[in-house]
CSV table of C-alpha atoms in Angstrom, one decimal:
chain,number,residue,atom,x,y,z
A,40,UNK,CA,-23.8,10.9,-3.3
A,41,UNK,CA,-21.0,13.2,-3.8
A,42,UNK,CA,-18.6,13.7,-6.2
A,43,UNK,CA,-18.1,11.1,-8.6
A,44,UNK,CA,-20.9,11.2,-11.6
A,45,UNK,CA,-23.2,9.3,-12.7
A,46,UNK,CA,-22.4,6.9,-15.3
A,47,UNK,CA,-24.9,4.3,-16.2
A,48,UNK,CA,-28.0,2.0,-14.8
A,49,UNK,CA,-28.0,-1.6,-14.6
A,50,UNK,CA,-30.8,-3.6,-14.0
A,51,UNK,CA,-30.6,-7.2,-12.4
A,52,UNK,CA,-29.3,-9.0,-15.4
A,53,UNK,CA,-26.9,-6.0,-15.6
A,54,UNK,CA,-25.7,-6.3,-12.4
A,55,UNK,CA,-25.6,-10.5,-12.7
A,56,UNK,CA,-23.4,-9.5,-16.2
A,57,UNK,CA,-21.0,-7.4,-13.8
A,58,UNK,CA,-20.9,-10.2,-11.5
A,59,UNK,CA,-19.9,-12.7,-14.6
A,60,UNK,CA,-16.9,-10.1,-15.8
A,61,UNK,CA,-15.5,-10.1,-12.4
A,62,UNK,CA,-15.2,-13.9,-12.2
A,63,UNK,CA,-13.9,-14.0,-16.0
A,64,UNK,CA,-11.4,-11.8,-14.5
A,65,UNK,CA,-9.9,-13.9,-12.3
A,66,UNK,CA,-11.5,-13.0,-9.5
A,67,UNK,CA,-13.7,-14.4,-6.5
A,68,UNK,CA,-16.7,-12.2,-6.1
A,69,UNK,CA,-17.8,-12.0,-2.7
A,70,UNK,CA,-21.2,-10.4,-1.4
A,71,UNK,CA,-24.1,-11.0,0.7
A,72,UNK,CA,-26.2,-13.7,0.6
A,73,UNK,CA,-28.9,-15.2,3.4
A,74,UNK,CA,-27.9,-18.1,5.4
A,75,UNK,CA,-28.6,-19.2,9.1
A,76,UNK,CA,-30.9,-16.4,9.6
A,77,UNK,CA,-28.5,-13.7,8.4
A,78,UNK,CA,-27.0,-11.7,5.8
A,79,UNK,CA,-23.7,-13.1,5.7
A,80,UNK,CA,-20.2,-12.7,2.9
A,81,UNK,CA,-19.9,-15.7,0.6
A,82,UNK,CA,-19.4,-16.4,-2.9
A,83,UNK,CA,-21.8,-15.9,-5.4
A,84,UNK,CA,-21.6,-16.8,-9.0
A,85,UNK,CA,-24.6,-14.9,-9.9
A,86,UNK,CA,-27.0,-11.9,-8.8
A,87,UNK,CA,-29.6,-14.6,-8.0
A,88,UNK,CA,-27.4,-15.5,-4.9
A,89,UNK,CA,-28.1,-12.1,-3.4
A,90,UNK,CA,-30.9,-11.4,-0.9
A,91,UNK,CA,-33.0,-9.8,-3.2
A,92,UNK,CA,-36.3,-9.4,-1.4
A,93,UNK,CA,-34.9,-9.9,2.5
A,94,UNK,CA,-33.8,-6.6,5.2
A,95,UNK,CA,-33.3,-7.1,8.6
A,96,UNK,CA,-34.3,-6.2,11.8
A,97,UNK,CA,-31.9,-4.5,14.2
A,98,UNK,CA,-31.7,-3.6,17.8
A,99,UNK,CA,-29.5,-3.8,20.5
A,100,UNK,CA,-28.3,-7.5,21.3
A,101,UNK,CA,-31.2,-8.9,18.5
A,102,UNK,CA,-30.5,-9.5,14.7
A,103,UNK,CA,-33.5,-10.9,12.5
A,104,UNK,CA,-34.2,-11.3,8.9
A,105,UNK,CA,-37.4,-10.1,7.6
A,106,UNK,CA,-38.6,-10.6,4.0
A,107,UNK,CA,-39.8,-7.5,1.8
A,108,UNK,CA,-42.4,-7.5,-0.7
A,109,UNK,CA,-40.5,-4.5,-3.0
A,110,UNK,CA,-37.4,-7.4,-3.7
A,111,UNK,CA,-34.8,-5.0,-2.8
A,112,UNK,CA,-31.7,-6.1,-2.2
A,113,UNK,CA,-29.4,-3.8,-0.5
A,114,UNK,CA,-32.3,-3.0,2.1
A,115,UNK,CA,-30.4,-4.9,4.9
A,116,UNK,CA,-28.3,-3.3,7.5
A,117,UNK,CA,-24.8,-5.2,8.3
A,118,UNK,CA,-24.7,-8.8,9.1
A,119,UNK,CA,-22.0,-10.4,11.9
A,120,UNK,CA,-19.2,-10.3,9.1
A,121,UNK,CA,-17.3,-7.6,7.6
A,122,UNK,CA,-15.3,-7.2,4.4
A,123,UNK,CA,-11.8,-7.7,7.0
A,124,UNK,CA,-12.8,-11.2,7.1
A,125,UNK,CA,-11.5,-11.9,3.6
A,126,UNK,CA,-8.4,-9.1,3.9
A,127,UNK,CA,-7.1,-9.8,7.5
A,128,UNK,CA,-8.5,-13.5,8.0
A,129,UNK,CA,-9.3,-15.3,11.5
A,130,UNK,CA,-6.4,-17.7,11.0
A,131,UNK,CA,-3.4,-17.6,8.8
A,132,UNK,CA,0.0,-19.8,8.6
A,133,UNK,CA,3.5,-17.9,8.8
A,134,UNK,CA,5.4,-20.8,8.6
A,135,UNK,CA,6.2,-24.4,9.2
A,136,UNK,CA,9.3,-26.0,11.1
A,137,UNK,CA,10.7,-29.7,9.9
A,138,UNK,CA,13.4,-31.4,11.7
A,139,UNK,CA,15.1,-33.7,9.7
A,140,UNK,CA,16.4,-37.4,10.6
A,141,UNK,CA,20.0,-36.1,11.6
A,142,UNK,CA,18.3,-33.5,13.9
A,143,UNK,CA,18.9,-29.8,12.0
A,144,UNK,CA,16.0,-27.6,11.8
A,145,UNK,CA,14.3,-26.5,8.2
A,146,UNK,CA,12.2,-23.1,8.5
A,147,UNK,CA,9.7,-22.8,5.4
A,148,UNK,CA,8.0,-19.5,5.0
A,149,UNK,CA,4.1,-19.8,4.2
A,150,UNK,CA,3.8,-18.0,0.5
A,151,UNK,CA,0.5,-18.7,-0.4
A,152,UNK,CA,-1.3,-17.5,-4.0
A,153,UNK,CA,-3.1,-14.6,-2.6
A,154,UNK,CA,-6.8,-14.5,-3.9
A,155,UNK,CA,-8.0,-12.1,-6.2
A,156,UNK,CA,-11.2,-10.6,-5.1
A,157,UNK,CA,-14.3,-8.6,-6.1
A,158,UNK,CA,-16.6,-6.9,-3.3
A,159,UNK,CA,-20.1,-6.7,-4.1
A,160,UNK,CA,-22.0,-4.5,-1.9
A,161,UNK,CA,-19.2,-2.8,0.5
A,162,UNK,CA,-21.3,-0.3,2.5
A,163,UNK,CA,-19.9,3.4,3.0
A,164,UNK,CA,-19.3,2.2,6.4
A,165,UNK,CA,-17.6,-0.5,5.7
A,166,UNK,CA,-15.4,1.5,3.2
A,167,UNK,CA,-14.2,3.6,5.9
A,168,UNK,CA,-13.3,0.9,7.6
A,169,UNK,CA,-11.1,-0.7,5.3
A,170,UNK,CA,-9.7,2.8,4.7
A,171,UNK,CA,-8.6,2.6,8.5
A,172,UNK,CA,-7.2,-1.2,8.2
A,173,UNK,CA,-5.5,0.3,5.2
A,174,UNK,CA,-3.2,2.6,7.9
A,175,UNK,CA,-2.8,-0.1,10.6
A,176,UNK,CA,-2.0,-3.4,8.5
A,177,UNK,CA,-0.7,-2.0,5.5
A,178,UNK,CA,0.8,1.4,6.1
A,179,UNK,CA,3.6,2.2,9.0
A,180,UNK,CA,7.6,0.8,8.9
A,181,UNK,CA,6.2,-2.9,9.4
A,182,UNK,CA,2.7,-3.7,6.6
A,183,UNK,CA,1.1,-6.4,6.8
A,184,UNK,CA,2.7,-8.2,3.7
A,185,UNK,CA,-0.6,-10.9,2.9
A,186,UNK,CA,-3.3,-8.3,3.8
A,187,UNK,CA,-1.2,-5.9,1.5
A,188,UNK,CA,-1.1,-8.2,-1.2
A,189,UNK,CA,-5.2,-9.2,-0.9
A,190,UNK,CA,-5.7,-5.5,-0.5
A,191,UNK,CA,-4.0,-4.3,-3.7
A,192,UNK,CA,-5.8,-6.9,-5.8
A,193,UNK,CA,-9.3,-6.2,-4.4
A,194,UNK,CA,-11.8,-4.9,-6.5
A,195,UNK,CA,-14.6,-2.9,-4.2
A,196,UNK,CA,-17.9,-2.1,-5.6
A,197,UNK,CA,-20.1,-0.3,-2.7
A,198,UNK,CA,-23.7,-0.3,-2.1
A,199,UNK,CA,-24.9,3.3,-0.8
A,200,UNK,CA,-27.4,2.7,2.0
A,201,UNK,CA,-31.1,4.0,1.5
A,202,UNK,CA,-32.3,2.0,5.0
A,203,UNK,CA,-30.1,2.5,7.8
A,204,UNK,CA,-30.8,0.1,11.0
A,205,UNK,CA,-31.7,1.1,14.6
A,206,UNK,CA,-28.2,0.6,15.6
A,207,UNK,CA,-26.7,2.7,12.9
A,208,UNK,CA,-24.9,6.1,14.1
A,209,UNK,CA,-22.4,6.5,11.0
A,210,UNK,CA,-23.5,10.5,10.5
A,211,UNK,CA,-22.5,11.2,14.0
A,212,UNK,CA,-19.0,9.3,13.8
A,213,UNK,CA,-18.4,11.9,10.3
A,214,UNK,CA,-19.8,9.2,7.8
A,215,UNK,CA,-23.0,8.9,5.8
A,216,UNK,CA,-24.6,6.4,4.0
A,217,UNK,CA,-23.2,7.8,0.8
A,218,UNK,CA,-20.0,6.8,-0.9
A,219,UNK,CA,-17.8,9.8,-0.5
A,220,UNK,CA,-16.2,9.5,-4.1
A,221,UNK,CA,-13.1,7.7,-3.0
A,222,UNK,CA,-11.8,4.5,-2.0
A,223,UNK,CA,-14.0,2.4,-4.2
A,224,UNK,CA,-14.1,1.2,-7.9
A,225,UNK,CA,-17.9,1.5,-8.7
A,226,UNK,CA,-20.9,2.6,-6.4
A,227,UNK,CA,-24.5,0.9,-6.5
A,228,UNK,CA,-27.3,3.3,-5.7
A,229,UNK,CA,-30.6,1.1,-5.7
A,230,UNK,CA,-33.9,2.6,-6.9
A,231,UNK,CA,-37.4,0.9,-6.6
A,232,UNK,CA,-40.2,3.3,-7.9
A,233,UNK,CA,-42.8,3.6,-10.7
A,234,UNK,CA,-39.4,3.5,-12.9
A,235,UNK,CA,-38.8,0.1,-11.8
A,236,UNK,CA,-36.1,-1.8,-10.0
A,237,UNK,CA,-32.5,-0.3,-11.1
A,238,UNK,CA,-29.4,0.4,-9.9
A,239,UNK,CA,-27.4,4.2,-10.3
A,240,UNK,CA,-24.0,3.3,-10.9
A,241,UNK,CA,-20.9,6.0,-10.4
A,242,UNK,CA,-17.5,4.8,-11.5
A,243,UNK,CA,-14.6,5.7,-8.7
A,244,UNK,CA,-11.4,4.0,-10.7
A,245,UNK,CA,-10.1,3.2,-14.2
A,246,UNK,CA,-10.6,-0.8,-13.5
A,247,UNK,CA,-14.3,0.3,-12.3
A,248,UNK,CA,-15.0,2.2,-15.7
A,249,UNK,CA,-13.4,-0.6,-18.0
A,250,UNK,CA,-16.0,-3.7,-15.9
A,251,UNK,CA,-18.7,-1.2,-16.1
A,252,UNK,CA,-17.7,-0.9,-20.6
A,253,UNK,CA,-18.1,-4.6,-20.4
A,254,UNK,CA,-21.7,-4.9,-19.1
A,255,UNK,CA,-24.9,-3.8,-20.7
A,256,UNK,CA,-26.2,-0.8,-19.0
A,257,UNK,CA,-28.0,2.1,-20.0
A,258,UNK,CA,-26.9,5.9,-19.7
A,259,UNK,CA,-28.0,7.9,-16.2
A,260,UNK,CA,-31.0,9.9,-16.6
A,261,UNK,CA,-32.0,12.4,-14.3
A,262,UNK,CA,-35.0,10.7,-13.1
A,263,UNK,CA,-33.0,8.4,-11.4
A,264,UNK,CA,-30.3,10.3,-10.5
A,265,UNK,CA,-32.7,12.3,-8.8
A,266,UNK,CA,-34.5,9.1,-6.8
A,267,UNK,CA,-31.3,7.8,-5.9
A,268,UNK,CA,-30.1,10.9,-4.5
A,269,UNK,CA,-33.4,11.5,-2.7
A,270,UNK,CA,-33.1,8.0,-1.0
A,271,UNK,CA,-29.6,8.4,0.2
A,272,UNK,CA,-30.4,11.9,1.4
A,273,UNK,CA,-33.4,10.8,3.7
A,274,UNK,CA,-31.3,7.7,5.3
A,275,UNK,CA,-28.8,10.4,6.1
A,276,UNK,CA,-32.1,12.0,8.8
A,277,UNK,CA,-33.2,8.4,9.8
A,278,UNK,CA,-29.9,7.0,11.6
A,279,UNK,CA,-31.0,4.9,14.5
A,280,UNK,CA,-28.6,5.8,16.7
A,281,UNK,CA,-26.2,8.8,17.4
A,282,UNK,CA,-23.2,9.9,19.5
A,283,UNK,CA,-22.8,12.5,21.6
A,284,UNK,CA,-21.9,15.8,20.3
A,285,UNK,CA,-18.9,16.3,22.0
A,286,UNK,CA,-14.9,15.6,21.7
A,287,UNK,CA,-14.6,11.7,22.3
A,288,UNK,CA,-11.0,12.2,22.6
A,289,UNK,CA,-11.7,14.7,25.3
A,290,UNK,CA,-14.2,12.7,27.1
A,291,UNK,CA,-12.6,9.4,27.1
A,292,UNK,CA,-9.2,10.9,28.5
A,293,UNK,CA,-11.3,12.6,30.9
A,294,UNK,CA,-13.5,9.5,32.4
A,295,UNK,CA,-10.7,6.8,32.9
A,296,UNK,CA,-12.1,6.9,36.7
A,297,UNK,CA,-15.6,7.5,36.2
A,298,UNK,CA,-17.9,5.5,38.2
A,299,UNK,CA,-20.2,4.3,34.5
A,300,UNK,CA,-17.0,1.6,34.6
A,301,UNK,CA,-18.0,-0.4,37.3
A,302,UNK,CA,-21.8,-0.6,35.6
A,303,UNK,CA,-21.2,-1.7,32.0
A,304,UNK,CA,-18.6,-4.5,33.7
A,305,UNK,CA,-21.5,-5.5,36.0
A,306,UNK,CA,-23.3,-6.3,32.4
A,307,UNK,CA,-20.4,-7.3,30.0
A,308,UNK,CA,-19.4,-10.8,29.6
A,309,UNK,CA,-16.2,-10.1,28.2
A,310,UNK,CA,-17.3,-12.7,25.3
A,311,UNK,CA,-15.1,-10.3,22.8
A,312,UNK,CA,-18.2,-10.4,20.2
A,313,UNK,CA,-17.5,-6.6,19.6
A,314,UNK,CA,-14.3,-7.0,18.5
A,315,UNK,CA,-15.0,-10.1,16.4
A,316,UNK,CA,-17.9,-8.2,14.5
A,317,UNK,CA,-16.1,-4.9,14.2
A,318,UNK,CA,-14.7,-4.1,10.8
A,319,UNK,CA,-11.8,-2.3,12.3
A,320,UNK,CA,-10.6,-4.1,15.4
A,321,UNK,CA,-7.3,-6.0,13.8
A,322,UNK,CA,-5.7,-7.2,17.2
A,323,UNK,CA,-4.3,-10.9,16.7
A,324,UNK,CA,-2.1,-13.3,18.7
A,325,UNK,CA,0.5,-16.1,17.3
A,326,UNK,CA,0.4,-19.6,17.8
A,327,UNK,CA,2.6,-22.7,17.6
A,328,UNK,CA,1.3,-26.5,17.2
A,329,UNK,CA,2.9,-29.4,16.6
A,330,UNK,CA,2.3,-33.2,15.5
A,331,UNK,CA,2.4,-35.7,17.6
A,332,UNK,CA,5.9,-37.1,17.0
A,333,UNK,CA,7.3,-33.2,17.6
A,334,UNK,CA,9.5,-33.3,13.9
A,335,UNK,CA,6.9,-31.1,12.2
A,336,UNK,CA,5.7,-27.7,14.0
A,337,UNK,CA,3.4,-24.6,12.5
A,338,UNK,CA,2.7,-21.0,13.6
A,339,UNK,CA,-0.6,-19.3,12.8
A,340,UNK,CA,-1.4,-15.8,13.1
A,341,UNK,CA,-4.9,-15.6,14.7
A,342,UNK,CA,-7.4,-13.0,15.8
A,343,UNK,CA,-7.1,-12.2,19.2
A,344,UNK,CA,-9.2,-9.8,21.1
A,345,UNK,CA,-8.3,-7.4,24.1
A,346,UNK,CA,-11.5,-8.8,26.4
A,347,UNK,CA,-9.7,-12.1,27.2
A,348,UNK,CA,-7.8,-12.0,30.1
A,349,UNK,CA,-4.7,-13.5,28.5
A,350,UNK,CA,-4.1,-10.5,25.8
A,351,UNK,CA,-2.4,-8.5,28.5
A,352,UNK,CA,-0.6,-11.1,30.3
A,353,UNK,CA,3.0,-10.0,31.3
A,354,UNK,CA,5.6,-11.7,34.1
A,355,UNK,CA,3.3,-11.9,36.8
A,356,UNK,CA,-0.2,-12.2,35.5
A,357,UNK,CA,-2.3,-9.7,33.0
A,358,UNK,CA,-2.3,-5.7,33.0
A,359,UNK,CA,-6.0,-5.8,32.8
A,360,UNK,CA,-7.3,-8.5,35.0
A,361,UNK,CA,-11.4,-6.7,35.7
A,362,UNK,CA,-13.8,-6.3,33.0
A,363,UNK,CA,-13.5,-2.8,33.8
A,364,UNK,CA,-10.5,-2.0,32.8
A,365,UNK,CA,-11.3,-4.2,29.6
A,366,UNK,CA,-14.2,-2.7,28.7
A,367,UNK,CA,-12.6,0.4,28.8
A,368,UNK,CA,-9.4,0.0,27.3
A,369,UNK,CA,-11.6,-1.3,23.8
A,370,UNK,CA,-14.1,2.0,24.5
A,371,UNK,CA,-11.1,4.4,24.6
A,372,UNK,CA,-9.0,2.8,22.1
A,373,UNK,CA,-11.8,2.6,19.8
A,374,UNK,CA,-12.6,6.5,20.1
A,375,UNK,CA,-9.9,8.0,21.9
A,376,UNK,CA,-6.1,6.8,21.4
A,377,UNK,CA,-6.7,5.2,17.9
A,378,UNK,CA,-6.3,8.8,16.8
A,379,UNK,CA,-2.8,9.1,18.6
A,380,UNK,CA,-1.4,5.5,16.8
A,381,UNK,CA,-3.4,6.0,13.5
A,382,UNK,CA,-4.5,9.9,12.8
A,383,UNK,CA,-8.5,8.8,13.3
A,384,UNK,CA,-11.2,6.9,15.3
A,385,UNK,CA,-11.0,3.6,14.9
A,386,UNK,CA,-15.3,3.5,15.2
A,387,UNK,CA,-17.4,4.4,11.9
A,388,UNK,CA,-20.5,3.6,13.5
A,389,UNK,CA,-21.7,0.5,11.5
A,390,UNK,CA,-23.7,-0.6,15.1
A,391,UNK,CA,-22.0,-4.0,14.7
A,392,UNK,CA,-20.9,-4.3,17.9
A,393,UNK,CA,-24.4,-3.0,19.5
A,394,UNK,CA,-26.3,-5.8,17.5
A,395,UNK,CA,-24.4,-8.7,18.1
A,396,UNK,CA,-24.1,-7.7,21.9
A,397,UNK,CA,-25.6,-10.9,23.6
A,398,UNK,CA,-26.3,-8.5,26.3
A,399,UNK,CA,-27.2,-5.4,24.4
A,400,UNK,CA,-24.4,-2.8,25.3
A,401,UNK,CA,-24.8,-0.1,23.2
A,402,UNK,CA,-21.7,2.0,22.4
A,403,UNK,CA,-23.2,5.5,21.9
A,404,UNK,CA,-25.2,4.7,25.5
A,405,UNK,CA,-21.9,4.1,27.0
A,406,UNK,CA,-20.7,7.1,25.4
A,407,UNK,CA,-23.5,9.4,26.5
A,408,UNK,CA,-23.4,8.2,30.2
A,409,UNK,CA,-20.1,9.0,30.3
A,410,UNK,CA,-20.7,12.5,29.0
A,411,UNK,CA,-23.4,13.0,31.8
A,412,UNK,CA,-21.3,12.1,34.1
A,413,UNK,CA,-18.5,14.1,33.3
A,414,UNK,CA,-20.7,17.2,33.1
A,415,UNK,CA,-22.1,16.8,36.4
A,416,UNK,CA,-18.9,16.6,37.9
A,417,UNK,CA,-17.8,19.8,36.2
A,418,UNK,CA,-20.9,21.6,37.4
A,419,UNK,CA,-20.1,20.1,40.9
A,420,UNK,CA,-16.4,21.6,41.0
A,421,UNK,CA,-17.6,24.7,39.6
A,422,UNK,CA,-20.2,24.8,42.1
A,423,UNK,CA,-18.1,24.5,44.7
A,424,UNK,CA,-15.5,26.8,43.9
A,425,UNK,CA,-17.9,29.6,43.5
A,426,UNK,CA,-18.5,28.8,46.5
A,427,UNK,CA,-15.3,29.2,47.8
């Protein structure tokens, strides 16, 4: 917990009351709720549509829910969504073609009612994340005008983590599990001890204080200040995961040939699941259909992912036909060239892409090998030229 202070406690009919002035608001709240065996983002209408009393059970390639007997409710590590499902959807119309009886053409641009949301329960993570979409969809000569327009309107309430997962390495990638100050409108700390079951709340935006003046809450106290700080604090020693302590930029530019390649490919199914489960990944493809009589013809927007074969295609067949050179164009993108397009890494170590590996690749494994590898072959050359 860092900068912003403290301003009041809710407990759970507080924070069902916030929930209310959101949606009085205007707005669709979104947060987690348990379905199908996971945490997952929906609607909820009231605090008693969040997974109070479930967490989860993380390693690599297995997801499981598990209940808890303390009812927490933000005790669960990241489920197969994140919040860019909502700001950079899987599908999305640009525009529809008509031709009319005497044969012109009438283009219609798609200018939907953007909705208006609340996020309940963004993760520090997760806040990072959108921080990054921020730069790529909305930022540069040519934003993103609908994830621009949902983006501006959205109302982000994060939930500090106080149980990271086994697949969680967001110290090493220069995150936390606490909500740096910035980039949100109110922060959730939960507390569950001999105080009871509350949540710390800091405000991070004007429209954060004025919901917070319009829900009962009590003031901070120390004691709970203190717990919540303590609980954040010892998730920030208990990540389950970490990479390695070197330059990523430095390593990936110096292992495009590295033989650690050809063994993740022999393992990857190019199935794309990391880049559908990544918060940051934004890559999409465009789409026409048509009706069956050919007068009336659409184009979509879509997610698209660099693992199929087809996202390279050029005259002549794709740039990138092997799963090695897949695999490592997402693992170098991901930690290496995002920085040259976009000013960071475009990984902030949420273990998404670890968990919901059907064949358990682990990205900071990957990352390490590679680092082994390349410092063996350093020794090598300087062996030999010593021995020269």
């Amino acid at each position: 917990m860092t900068n912003n202070p403290a301003t009041g406690v809710l407990d759970r009919d507080g924070l069902s009351a916030l929930i209310e002035v959101l949606a009085a608001q205007g707005r669709t709240v979104i947060g987690p709720t348990v379905r199908d065996g996971a945490i997952v983002l929906a609607e909820i209408g009231s605090a008693d549509d969040l997974p109070f009393g479930w967490g989860s059970e993380v390693e690599a390639g297995r997801y499981r829910l598990v209940p808890r007997a303390d009812g927490a409710v933000f005790a669960h590590t990241a489920g197969p969504q994140s919040w860019k499902t909502f700001l950079h959807p899987q599908r999305e119309k640009l525009w529809s073609a008509e031709r009319t009886p005497d044969g012109a053409l009438s283009v219609t641009e798609d200018d939907p009612e953007q909705t208006s949301y609340a996020f309940l329960g963004v993760r520090p993570c997760d806040l990072r994340a959108i921080t990054i979409q921020d730069r790529v969809l909305a930022g540069g000569r040519y934003p993103d005008r609908g994830y621009r327009e949902r983006r501006t309107g959205a109302f982000l309430i994060a939930a500090e983590c106080t149980e990271p997962g086994a697949t969680c390495f967001c110290v090493s990638m220069g995150g936390g599990p606490a909500a740096d100050g910035s980039g949100f409108d109110l922060a959730l700390t939960e507390v569950l001890d001999q105080g009871g079951h509350r949540f710390l709340v800091r405000v991070g935006s004007e429209a954060g204080r004025d919901a917070l003046d319009d829900v009962p809450h009590a003031p901070a106290d120390a004691e709970t200040e203190y717990a919540a700080r303590a609980a954040v604090d010892a998730a920030r020693d208990r990540m389950g995961r970490a990479m390695p302590p070197v330059d990523l930029r430095t390593l990936m530019g110096e292992s495009l040939e590295a033989d650690r390649w050809d063994d993740v490919a022999a393992r990857c199914l190019t199935c794309g699941n990391c880049t559908m489960v990544c918060p940051t990944c934004f890559c999409t493809t465009t789409e026409e259909v048509t009706d069956l009589t050919g007068d009336h013809a659409e184009r979509w927007l879509r997610w698209d992912s660099c693992f199929d074969v087809a996202f390279s295609h050029l005259h002549g067949g794709p740039v990138r036909a092997s799963a090695r050179s897949r695999y490592r164009q997402w693992l170098t993108h991901k930690l290496s060239t995002w920085y040259e397009q976009f000013g960071s890494s475009g990984c902030v170590g949420c273990g998404r892409c670890v968990t919901w590996c059907p064949v358990g690749i682990d990205i900071t494994e990957e990352a390490a090998a590679l680092h082994d590898e390349r410092a063996g072959r350093l020794r090598h050359e300087k062996q030999k030229e010593t021995q020269r």
